[in-house]
Structures are given as structure tokens and as C-alpha cells.
Coordinates of N, CA and C in Angstrom, one line a residue:
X1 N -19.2 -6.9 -7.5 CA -18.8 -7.1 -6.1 C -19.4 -5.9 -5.3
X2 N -20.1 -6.5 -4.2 CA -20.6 -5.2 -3.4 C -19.5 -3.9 -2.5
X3 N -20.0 -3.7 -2.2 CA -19.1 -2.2 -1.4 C -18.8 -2.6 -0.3
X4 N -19.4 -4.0 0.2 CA -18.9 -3.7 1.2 C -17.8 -5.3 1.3
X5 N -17.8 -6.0 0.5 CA -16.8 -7.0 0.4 C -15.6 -6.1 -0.6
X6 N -15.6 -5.6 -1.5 CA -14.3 -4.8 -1.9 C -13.9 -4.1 -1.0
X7 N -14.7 -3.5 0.2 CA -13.6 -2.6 1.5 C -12.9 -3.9 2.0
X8 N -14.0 -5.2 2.3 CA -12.9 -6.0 3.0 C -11.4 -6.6 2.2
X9 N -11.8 -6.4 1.3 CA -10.6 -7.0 0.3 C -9.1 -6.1 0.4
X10 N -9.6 -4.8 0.7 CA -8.8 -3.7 0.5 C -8.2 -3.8 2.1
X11 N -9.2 -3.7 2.9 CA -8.5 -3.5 4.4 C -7.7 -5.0 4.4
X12 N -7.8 -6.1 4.1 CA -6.9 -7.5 3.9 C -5.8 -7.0 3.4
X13 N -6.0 -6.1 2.6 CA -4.8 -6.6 1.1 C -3.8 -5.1 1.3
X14 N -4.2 -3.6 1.8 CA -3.5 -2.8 1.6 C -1.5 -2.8 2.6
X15 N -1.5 -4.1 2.9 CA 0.2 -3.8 3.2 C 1.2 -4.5 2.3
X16 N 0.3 -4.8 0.9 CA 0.6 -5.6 -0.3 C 1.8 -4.3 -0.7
X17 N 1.0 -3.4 -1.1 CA 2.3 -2.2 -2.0 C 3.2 -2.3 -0.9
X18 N 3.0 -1.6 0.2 CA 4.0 -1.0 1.2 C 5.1 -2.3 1.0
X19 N 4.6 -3.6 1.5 CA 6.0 -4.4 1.1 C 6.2 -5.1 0.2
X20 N 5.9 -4.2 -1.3 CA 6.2 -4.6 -2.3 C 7.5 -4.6 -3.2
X21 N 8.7 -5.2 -2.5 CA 9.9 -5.0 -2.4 C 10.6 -6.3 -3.1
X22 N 12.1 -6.4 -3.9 CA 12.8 -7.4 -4.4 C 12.7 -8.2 -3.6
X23 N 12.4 -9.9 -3.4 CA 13.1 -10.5 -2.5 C 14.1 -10.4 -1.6
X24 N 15.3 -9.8 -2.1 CA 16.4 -9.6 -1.2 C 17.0 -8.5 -0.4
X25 N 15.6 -7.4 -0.9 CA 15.8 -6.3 0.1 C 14.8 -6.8 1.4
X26 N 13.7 -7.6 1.0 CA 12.8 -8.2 2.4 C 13.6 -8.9 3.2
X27 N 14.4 -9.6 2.6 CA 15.2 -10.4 3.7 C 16.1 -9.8 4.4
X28 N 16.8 -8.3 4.2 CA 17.3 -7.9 4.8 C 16.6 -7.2 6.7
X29 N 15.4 -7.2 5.8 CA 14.3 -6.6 6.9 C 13.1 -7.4 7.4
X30 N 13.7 -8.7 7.7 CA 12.4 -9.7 8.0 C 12.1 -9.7 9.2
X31 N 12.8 -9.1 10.6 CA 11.9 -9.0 11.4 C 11.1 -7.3 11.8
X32 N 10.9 -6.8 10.7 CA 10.2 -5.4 10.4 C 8.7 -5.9 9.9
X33 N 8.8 -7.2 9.0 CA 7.5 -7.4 8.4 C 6.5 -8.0 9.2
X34 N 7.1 -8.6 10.3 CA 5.5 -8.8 11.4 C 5.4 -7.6 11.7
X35 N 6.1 -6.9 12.6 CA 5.4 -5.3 13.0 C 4.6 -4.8 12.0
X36 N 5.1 -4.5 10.8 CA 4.3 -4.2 9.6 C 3.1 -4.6 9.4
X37 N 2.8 -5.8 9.6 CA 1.7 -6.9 9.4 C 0.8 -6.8 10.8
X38 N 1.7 -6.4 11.6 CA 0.7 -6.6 12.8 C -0.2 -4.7 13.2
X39 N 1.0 -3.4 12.3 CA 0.0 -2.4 12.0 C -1.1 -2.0 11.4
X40 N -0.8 -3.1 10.2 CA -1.9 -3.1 9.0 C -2.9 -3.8 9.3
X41 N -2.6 -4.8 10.5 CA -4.2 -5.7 10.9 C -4.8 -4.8 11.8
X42 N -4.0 -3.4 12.5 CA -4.8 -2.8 13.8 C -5.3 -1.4 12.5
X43 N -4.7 -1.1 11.8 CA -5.7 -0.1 10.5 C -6.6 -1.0 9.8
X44 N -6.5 -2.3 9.5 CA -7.9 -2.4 9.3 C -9.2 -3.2 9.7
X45 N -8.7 -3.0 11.0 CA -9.4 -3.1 12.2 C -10.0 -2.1 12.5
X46 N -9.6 -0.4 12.5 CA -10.3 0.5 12.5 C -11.0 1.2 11.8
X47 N -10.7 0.5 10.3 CA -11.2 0.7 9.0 C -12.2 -0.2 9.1
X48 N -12.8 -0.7 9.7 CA -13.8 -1.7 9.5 C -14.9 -1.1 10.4
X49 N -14.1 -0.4 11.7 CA -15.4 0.1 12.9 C -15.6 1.2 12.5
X50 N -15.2 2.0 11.5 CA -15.2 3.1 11.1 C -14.4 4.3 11.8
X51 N -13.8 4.3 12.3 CA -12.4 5.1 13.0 C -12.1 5.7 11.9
X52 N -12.2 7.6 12.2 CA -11.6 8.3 11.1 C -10.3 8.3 10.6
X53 N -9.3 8.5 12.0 CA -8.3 8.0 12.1 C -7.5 6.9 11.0
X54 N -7.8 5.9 11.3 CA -7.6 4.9 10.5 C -7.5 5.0 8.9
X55 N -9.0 5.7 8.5 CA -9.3 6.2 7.5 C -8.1 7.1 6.4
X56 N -7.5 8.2 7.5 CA -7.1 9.1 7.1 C -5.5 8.1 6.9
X57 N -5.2 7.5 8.0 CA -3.6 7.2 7.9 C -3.5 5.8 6.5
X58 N -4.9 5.6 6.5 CA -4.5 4.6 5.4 C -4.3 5.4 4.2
X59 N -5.0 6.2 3.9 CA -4.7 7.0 2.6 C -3.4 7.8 2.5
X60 N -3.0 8.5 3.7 CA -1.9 8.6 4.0 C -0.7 7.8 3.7
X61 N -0.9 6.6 4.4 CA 0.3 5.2 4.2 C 0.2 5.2 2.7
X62 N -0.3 5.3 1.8 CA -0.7 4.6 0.3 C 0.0 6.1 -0.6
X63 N 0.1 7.3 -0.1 CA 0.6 8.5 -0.7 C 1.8 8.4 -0.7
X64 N 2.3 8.3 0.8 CA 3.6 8.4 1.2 C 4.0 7.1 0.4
X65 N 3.7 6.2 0.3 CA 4.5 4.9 0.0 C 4.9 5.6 -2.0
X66 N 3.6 5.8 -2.8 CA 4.1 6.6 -3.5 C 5.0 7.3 -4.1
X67 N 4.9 8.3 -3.0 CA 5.8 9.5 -3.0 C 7.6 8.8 -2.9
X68 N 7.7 7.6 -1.6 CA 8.9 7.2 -1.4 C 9.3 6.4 -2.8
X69 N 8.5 5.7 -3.5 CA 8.8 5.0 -4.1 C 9.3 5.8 -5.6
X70 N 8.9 6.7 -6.0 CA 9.5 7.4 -7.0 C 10.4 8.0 -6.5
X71 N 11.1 8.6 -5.5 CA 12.5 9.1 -5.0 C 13.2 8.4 -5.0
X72 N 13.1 7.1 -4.8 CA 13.8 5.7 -4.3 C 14.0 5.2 -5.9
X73 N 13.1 5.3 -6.6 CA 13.5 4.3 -8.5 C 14.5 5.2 -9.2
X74 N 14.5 7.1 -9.0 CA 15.7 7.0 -10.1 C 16.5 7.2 -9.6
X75 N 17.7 7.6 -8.3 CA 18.5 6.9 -7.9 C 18.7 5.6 -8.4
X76 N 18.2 4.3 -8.1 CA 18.3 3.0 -7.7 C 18.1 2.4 -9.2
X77 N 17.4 3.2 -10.5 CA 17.2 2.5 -11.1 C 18.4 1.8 -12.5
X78 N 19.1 2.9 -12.7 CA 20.0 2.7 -13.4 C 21.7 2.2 -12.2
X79 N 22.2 1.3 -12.9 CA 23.8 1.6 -12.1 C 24.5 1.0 -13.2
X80 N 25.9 1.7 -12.6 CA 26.9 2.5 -14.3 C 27.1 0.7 -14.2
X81 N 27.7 -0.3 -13.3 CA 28.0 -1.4 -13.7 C 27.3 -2.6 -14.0
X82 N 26.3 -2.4 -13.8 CA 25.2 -3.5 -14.4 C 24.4 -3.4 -14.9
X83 N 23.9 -2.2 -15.2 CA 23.0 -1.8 -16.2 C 21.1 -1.7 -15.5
X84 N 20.1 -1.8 -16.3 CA 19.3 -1.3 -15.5 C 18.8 -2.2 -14.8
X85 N 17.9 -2.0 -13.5 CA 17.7 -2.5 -12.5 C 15.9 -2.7 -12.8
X86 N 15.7 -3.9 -13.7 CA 14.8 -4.6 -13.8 C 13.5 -4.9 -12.8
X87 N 14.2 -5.8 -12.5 CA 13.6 -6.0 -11.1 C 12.9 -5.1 -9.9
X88 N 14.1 -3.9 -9.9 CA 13.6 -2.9 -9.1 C 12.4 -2.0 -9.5
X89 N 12.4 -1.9 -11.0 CA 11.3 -1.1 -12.2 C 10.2 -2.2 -11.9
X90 N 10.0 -3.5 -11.9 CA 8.7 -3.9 -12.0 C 7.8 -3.9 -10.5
X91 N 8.7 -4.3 -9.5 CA 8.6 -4.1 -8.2 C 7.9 -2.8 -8.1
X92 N 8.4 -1.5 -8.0 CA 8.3 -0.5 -7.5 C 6.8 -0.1 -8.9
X93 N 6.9 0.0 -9.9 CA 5.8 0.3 -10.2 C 4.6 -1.2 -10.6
X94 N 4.6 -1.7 -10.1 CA 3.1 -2.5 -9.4 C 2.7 -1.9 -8.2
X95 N 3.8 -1.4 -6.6 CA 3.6 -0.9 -6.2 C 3.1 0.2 -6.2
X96 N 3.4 1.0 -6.9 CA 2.6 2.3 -7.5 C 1.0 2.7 -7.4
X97 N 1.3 1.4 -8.5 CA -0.1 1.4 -9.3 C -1.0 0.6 -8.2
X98 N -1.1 -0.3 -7.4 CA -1.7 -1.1 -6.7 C -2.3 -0.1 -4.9
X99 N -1.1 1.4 -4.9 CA -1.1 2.2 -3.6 C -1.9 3.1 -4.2
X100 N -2.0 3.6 -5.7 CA -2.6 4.8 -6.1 C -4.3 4.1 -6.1
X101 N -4.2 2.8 -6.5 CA -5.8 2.3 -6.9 C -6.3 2.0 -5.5
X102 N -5.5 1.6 -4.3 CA -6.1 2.0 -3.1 C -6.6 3.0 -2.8
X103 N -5.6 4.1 -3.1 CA -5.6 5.2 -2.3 C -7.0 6.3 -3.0
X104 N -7.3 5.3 -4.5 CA -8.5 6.3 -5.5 C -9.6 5.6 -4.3
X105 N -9.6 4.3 -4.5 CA -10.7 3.8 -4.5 C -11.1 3.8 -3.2
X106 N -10.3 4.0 -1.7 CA -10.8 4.4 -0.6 C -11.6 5.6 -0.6
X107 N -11.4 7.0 -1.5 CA -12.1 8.4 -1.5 C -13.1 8.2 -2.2
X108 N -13.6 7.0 -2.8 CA -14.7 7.3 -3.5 C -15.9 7.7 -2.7
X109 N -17.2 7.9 -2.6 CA -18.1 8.2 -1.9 C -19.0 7.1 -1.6
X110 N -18.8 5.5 -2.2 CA -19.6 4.4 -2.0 C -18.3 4.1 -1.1
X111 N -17.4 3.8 -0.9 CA -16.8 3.2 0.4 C -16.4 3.9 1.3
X112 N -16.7 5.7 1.2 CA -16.4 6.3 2.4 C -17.6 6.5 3.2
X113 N -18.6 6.0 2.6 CA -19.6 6.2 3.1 C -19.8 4.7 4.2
X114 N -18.8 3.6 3.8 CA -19.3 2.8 4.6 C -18.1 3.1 5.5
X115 N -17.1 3.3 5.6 CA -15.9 3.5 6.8 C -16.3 4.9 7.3
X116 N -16.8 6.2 7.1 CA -16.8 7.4 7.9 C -18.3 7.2 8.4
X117 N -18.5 7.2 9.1 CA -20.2 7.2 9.5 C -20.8 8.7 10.1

């Protein structure tokens, strides 16, 4: 795949982790997910004209999401009356894995070279 159809894939695809959440916690927050949707179309909008900016807060967004998402699993992952929280374990680490392989594969030097000019 060329470098420069895998940036487009990534700029499409990176608000996948961020709301990579149980069904029933999205529905608690479903009118958050257009805003959501409508920030990630203006980042990779700027990730496309090359805007450092943009650059920087997507790698950003993809750390922090991270960072939140392991504070948030051991709390949340065990509870004394139901036992463990399944669902929340496979959610959160796809998430993980899918914000860290963004967040590698943005710094490489073949696709920063096409978003930083």
C-alpha cells in the first residue's frame, strides 16, 4: 500500500479508538458522537494540507486516549458483584492497540514526510 493511501486510511479511520466504547456507554453519549465526528473530519482535513497543528493534536488525541483508557480498565475492570468486566477488557484494549499503531505509524518518517512539509 503506498504512503500516501495508508495516511488516507488513517486520517478516515483515527476516531475508531477514541470511540471505541461498549455499546451502552455510546448510547449514553450519542449526541457527543457527531461533534466527535465532525472534529476528526476538521483534523483530518488538516492532516491532509499538511497543518502542523493537526499533526501534533492527532498524536496527541491517540496518547491521551491511551493514557485515559488504562486509568479507566482497572478501576472498571473487575466488580465484587459480577465478576469480570469482559466486554470492557476487549473494548478498551483494541482500543489501545489500534491508538498506539496510529500514534507509531503517524511518526514514522515516510508519512511525516508527506503531512509536515
Amino acid at each position: 500500500m503506498s504512503e500516501r493511501r495508508l495516511l488516507l486510511v488513517i486520517l478516515l479511520l483515527q476516531f475508531i479508538p477514541i470511540l471505541l466504547y461498549p455499546p451502552k456507554t455510546l448510547q449514553a453519549g450519542l449526541s457527543v458522537i457527531g461533534v466527535v465526528l465532525l472534529f476528526f473530519a476538521l483534523l483530518g482535513y488538516g492532516l491532509w494540507r499538511g497543518r502542523i497543528w493537526a499533526y501534533t493534536m492527532s498524536i496527541f488525541l491517540q496518547g491521551l486516549n491511551i493514557i485515559i483508557r488504562l486509568m479507566m480498565f482497572f478501576p472498571a475492570a473487575r466488580n465484587p458483584q459480577t465478576g469480570w468486566n469482559v466486554q470492557l477488557f476487549l473494548y478498551t484494549t483494541i482500543a489501545i492497540l489500534l491508538s498506539g499503531w496510529i500514534m507509531l505509524r503517524l511518526d514514522k518518517p515516510d508519512l511525516r514526510s508527506l503531512i509536515v512539509e
